[in-house]
mmCIF file of C-alpha atoms in Angstrom:
data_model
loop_
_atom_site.group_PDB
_atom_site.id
_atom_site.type_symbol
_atom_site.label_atom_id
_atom_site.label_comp_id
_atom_site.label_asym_id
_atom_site.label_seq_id
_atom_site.Cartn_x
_atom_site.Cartn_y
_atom_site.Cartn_z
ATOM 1 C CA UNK A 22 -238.379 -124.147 -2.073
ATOM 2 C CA UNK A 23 -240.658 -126.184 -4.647
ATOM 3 C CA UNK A 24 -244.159 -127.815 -3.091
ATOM 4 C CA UNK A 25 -243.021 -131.018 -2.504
ATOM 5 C CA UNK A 26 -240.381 -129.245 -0.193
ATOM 6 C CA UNK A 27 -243.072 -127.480 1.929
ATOM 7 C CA UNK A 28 -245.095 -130.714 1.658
ATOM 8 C CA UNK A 29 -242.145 -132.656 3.688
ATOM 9 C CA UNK A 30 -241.125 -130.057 5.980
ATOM 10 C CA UNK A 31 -244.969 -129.786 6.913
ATOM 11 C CA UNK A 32 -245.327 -133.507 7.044
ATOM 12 C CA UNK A 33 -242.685 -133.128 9.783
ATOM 13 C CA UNK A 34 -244.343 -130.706 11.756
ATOM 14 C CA UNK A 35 -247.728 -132.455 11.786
ATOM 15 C CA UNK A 36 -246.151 -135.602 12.596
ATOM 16 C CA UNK A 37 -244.265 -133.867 15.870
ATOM 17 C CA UNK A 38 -247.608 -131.767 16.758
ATOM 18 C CA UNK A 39 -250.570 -134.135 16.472
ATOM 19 C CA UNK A 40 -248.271 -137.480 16.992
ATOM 20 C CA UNK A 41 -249.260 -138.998 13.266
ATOM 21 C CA UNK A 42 -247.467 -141.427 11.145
ATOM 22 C CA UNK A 43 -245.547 -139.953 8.347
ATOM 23 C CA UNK A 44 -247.756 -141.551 5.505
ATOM 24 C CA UNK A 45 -251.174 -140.540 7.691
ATOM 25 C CA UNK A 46 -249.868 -137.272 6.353
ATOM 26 C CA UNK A 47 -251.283 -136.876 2.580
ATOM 27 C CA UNK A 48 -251.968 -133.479 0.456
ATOM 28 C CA UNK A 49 -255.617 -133.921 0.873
ATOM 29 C CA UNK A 50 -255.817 -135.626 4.796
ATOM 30 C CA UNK A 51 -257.878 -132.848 6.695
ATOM 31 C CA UNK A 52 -256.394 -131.651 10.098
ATOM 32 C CA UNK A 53 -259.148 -132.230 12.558
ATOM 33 C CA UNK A 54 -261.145 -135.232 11.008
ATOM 34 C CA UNK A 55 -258.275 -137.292 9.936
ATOM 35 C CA UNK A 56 -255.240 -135.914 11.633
ATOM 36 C CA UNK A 57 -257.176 -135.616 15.186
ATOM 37 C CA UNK A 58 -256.486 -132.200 15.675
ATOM 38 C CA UNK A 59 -257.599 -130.183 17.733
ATOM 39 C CA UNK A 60 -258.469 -126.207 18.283
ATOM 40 C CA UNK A 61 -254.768 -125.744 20.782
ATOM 41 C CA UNK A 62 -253.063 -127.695 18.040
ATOM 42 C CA UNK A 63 -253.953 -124.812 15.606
ATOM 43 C CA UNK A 64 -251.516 -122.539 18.088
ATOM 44 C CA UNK A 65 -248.906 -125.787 17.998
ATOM 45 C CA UNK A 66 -248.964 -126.181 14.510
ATOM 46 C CA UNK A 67 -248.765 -122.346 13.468
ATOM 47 C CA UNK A 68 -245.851 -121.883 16.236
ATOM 48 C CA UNK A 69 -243.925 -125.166 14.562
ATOM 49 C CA UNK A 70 -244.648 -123.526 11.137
ATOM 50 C CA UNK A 71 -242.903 -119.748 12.170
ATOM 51 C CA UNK A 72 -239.379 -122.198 13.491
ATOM 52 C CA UNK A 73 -239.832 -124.500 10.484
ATOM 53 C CA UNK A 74 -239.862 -121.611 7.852
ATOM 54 C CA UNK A 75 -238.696 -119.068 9.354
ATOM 55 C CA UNK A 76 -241.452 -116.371 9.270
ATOM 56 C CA UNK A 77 -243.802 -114.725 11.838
ATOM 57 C CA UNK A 78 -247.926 -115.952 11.220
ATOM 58 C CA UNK A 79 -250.310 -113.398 12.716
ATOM 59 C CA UNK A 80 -253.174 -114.370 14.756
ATOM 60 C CA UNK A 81 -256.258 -115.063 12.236
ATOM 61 C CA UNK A 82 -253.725 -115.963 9.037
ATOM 62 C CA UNK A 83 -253.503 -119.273 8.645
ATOM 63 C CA UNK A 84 -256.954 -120.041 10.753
ATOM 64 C CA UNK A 85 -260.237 -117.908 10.738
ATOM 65 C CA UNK A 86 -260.187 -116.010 14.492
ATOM 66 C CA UNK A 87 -263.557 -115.596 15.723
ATOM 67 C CA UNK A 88 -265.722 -116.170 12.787
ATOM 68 C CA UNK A 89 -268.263 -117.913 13.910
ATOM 69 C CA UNK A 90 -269.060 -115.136 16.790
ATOM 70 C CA UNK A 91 -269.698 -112.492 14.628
ATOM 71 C CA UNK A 92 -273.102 -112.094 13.225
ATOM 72 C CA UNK A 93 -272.148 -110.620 9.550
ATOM 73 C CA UNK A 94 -270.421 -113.713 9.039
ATOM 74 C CA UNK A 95 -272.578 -116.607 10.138
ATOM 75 C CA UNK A 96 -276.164 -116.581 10.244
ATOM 76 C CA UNK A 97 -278.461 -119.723 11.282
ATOM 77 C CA UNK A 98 -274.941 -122.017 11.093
ATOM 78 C CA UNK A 99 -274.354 -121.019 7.777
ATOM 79 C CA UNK A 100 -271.493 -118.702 6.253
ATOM 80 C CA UNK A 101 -272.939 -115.813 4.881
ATOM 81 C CA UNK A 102 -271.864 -114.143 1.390
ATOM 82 C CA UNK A 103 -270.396 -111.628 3.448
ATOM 83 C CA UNK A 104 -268.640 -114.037 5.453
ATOM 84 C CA UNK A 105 -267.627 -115.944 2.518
ATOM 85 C CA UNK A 106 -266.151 -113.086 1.143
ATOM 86 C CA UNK A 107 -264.098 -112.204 3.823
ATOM 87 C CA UNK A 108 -262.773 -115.696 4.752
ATOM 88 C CA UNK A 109 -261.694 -115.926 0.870
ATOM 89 C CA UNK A 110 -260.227 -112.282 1.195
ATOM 90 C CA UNK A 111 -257.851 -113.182 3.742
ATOM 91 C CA UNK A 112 -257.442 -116.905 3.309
ATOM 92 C CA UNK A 113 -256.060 -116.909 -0.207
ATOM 93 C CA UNK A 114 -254.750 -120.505 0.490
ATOM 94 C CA UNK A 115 -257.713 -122.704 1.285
ATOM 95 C CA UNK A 116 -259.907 -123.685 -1.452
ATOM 96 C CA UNK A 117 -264.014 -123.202 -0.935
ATOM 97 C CA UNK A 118 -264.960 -124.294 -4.262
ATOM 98 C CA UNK A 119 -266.896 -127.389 -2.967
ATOM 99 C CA UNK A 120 -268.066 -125.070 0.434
ATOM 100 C CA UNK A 121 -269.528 -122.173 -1.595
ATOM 101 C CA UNK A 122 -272.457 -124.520 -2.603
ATOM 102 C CA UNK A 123 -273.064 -126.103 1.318
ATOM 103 C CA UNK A 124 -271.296 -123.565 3.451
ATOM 104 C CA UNK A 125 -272.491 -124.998 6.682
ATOM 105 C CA UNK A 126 -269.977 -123.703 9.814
ATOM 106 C CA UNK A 127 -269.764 -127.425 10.737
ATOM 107 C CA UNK A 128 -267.900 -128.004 7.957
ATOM 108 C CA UNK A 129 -265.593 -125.235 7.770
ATOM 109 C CA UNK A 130 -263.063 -127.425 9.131
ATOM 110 C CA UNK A 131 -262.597 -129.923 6.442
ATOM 111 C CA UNK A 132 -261.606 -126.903 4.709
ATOM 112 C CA UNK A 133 -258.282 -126.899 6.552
ATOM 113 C CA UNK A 134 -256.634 -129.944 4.575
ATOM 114 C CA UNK A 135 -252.840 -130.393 4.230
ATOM 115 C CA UNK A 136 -252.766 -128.883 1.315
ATOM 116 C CA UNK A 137 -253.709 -125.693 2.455
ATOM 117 C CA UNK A 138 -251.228 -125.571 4.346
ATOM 118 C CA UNK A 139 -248.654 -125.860 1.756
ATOM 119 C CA UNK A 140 -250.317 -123.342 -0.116
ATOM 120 C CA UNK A 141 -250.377 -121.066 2.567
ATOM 121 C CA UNK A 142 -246.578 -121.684 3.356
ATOM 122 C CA UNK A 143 -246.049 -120.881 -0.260
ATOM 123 C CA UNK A 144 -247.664 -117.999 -0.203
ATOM 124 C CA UNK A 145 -245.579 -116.571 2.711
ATOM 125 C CA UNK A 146 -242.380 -117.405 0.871
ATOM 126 C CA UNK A 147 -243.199 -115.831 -2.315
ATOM 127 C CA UNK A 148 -244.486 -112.789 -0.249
ATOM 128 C CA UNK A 149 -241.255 -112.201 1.146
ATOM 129 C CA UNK A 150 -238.946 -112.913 -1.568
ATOM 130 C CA UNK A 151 -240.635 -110.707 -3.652
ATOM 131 C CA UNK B 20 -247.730 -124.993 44.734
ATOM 132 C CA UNK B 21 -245.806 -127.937 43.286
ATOM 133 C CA UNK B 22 -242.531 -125.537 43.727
ATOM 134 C CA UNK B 23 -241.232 -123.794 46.368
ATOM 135 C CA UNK B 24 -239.229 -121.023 45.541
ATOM 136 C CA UNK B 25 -238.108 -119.588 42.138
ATOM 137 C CA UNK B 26 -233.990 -119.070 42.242
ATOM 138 C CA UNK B 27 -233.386 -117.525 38.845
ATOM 139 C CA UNK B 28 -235.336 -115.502 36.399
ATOM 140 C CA UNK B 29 -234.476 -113.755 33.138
ATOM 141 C CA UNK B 30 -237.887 -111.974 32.562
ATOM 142 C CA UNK B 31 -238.998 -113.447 28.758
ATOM 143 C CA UNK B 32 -236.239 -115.933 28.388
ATOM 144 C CA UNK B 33 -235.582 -118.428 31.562
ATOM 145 C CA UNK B 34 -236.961 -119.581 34.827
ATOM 146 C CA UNK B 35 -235.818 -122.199 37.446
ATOM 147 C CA UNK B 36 -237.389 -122.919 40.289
ATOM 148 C CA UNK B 37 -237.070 -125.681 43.465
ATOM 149 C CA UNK B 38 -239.304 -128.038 44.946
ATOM 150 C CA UNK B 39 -237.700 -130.040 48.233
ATOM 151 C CA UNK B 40 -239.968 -133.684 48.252
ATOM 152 C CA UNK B 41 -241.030 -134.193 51.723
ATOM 153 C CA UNK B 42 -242.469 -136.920 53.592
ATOM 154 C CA UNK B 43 -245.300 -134.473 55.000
ATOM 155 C CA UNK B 44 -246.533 -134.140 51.803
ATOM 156 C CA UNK B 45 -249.732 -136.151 52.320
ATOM 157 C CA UNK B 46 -250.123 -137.305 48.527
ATOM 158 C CA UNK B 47 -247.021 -139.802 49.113
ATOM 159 C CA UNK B 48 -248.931 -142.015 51.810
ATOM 160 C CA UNK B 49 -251.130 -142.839 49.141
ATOM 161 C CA UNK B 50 -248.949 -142.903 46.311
ATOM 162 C CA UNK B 51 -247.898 -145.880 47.194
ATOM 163 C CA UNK B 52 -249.525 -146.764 49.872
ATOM 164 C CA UNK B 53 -248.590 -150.381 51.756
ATOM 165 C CA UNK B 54 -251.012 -152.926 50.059
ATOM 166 C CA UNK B 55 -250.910 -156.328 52.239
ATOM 167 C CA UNK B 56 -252.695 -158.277 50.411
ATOM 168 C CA UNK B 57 -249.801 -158.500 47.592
ATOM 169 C CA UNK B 58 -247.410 -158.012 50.764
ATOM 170 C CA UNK B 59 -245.846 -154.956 49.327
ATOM 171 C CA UNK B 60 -244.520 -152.191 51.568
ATOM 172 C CA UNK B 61 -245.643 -148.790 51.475
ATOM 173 C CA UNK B 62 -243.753 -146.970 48.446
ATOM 174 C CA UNK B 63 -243.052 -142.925 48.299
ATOM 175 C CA UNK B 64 -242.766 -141.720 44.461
ATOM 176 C CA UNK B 65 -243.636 -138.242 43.953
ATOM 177 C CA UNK B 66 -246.144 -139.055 41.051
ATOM 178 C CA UNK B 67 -244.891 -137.908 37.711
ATOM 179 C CA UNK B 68 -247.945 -136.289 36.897
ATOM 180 C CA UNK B 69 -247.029 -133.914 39.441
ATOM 181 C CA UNK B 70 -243.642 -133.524 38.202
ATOM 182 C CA UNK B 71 -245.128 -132.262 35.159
ATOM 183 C CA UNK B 72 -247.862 -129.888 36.979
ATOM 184 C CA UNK B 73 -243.961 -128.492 38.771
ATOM 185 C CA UNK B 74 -243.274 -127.745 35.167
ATOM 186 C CA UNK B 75 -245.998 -126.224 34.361
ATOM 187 C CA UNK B 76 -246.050 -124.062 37.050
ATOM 188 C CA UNK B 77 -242.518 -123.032 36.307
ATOM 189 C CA UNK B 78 -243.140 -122.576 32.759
ATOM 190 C CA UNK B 79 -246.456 -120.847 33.440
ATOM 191 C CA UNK B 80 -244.984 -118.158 35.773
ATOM 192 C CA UNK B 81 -242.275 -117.616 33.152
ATOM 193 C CA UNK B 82 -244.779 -116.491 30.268
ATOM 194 C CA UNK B 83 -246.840 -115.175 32.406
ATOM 195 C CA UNK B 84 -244.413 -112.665 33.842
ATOM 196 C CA UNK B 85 -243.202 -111.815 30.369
ATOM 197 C CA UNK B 86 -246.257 -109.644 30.090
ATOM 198 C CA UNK B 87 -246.863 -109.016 33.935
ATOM 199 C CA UNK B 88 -249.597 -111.135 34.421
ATOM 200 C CA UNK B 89 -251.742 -109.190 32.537
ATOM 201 C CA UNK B 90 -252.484 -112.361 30.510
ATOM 202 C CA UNK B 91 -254.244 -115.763 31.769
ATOM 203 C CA UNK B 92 -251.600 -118.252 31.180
ATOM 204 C CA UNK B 93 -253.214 -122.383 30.951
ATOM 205 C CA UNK B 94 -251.513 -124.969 30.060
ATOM 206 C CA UNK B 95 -252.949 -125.945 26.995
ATOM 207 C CA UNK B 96 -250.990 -129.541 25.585
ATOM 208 C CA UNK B 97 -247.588 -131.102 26.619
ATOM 209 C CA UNK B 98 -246.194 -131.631 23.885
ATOM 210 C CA UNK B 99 -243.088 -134.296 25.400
ATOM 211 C CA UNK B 100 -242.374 -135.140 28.773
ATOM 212 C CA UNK B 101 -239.794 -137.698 29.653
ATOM 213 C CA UNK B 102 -238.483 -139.019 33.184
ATOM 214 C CA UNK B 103 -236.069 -141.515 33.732
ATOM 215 C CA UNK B 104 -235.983 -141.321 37.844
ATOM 216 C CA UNK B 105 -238.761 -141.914 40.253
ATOM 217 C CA UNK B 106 -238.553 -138.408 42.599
ATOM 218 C CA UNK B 107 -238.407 -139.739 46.334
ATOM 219 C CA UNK B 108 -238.676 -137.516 49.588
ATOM 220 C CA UNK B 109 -235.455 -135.945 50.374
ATOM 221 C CA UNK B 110 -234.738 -135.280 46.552
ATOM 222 C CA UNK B 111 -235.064 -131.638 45.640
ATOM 223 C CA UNK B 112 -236.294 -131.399 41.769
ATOM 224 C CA UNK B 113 -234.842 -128.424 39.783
ATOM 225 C CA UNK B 114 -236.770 -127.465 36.986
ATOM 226 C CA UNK B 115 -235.354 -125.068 34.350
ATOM 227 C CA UNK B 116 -237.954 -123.735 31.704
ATOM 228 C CA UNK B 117 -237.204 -121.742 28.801
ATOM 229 C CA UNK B 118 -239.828 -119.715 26.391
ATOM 230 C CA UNK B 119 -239.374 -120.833 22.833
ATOM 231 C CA UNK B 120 -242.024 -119.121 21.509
ATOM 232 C CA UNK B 121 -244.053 -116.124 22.625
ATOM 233 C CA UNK B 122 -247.151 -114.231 20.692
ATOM 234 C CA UNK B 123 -250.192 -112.650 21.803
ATOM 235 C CA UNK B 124 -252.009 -116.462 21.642
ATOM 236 C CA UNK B 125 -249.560 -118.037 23.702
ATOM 237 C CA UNK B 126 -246.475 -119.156 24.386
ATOM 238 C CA UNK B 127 -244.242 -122.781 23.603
ATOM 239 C CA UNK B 128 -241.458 -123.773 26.275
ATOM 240 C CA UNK B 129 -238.779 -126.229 26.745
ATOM 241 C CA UNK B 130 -237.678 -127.071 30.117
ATOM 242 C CA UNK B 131 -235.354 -129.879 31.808
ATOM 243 C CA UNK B 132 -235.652 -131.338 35.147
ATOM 244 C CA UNK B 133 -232.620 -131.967 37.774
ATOM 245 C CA UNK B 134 -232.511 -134.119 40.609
ATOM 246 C CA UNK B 135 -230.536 -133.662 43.934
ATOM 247 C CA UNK B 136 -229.818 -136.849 45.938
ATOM 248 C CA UNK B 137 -229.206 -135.717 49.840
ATOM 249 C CA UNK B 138 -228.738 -138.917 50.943
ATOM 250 C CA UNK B 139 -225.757 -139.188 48.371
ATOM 251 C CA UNK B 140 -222.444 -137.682 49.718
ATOM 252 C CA UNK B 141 -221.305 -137.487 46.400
ATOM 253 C CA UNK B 142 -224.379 -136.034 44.869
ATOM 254 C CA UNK B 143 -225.070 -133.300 42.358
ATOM 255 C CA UNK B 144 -227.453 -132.283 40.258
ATOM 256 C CA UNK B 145 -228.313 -135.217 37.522
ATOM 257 C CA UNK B 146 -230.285 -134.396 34.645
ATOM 258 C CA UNK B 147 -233.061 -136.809 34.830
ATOM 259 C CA UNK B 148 -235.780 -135.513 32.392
ATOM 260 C CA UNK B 149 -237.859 -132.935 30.276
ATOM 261 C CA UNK B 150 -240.509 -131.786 29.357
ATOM 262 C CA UNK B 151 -242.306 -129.184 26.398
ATOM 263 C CA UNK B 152 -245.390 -127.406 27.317
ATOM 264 C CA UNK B 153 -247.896 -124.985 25.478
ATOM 265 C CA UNK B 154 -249.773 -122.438 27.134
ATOM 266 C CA UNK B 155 -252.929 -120.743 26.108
ATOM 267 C CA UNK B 156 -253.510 -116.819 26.713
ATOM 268 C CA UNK B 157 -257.222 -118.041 27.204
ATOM 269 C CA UNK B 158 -258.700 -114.549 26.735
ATOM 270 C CA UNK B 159 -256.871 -114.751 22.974
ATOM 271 C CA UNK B 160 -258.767 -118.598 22.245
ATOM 272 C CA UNK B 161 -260.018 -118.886 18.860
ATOM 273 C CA UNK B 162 -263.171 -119.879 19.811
ATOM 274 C CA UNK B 163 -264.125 -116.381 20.916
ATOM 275 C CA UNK B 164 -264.693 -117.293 24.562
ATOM 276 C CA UNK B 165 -264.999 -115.003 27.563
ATOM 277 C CA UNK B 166 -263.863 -115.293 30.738
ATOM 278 C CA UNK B 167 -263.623 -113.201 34.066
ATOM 279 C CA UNK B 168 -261.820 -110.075 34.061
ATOM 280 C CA UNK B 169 -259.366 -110.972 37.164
ATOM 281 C CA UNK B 170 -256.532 -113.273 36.514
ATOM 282 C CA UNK B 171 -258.020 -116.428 38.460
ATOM 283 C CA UNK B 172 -254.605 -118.168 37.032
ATOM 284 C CA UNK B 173 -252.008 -116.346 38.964
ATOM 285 C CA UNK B 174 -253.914 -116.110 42.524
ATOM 286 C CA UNK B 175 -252.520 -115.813 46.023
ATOM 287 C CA UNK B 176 -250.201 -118.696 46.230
ATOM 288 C CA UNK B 177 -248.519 -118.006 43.034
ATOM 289 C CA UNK B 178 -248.081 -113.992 44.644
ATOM 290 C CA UNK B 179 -246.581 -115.775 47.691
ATOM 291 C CA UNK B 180 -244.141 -117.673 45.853
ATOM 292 C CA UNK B 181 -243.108 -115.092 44.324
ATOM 293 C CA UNK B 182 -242.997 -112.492 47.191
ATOM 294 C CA UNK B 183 -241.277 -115.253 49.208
ATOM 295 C CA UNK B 184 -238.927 -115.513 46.350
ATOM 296 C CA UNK B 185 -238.101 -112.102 45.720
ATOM 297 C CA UNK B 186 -239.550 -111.618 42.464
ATOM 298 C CA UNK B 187 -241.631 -107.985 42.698
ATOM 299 C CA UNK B 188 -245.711 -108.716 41.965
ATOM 300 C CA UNK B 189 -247.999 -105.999 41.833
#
């Protein structure tokens, strides 16, 4: 399954989950500011994701679990290197290249985009086909 | 309780439970109650919000049993609900919910809704509507979130139900 596959089976689920409009639903349109999700609609989404594709998504894979609470990780609302590190280590498909330089927790969620998620259903798919 | 006793359960997988619409139920005086300046009459309707709440608690006990109520089951979004018949006292409403999707964050279910017309000689059960809930196992929210130790969700009335409907509660 090519990206542009993902893309439209993901455009589906967003547009059953968070009641969108198909073209609402771009690459770069970030979940909670411009889709209107929000934090139960993580659970909806990655449950819509496991039927849609076919694979299990552990709690804390596709969206950080419990960041924020622990102290390594965020200090004075900011991620820490530490933190950074970590999220990065087990989030292989989100991209913090413009975060790294700003990495305020308040904006952590612009990090969750549409095309992360593709990314991240790619990922899966390689993992187990490989 | 919006139900009043659970008739079949297939622990994980499928629960349907009953609720008999009466006239006692003091809700339905005011829902809709006789308004004289428009000269209307007074109107039963079981409101549908309620209907849904049914569902929910039908769904709810379903997940929540899957892991015997060690979890705090809340409804957390409804994803669809459609009904195409106003519920009236005498109706009984059958609600049949099934677990889609189960993990340690929650659960997704599907359920339908049947309606029983007494006053119809030929009745039987019509399939008037459904509805897809998501539950929360609140104690697993992302946000990190603590709550009491004792499950608040399932209290007495829910143990009663069940008691009364002979499903063993500890």
């Amino acid at each position: 399954m090519n990206r542009d596959e993902i893309f439209s089976k993901i455009q589906e689920v967003l547009v059953d989950a968070l009641g969108v409009d198909d073209d609402e639903v771009t690459p770069e349109a970030v979940l909670t500011a411009d889709l209107g999700a929000e934090s139960i609609d993580f659970l909806d989404i990655s449950f819509k994701l496991e039927q849609a594709f076919g694979f299990k998504i552990a709690q804390g894979e596709l969206f950080p679990d419990n960041a924020a609470q622990n102290p390594d990780y965020v200090k004075d609302g900011l991620v820490t290197d530490k933190g950074l590190a970590e999220l990065k280590d087990k989030m292989p498909h989100v991209d913090f290249a413009g975060f790294e330089a700003d990495p305020q927790l308040s904006k952590i969620g612009k990090l969750f985009t549409v095309n992360a998620l593709v990314s991240f259903v790619e990922n899966k798919l390689q993992t187990a086909n490989a | 309780m919006w139900i009043d006793r659970v008739v079949e359960l297939e622990r994980g997988k499928r629960l349907v439970a009953i609720k008999n619409i009466s006239l006692s139920e003091e809700h339905l005086h005011d829902h809709f109650a006789a308004d004289a300046a428009r000269n209307l009459p007074a109107t039963p309707v079981m409101p549908f919000s309620l209907v849904i709440e049914g569902m929910a608690q039908t769904a709810g006990i379903l997940v929540g049993h899957a892991n015997d109520f060690a979890e705090k089951v809340i409804l957390a979004k409804i994803g669809n609900a459609s009904i195409d018949r106003e519920p009236l006292p005498g109706h009984t409403l059958r609600y049949t919910a099934e677990i889609v999707q189960l993990d340690a964050a929650g659960a997704a279910t599907k359920g339908v809704i049947d309606l029983f017309d007494h006053a119809d000689p030929t009745a039987s059960w019509q399939r008037v509507g459904s509805i897809d809930l998501m539950f929360s196992h609140i104690d697993a929210n992302r946000s990190g979130h603590t709550f009491p130790e004792h499950n608040f969700v399932f209290g007495d009335a829910f143990k009663t139900l069940l008691r009364t409907s002979g499903v063993p509660v500890a």
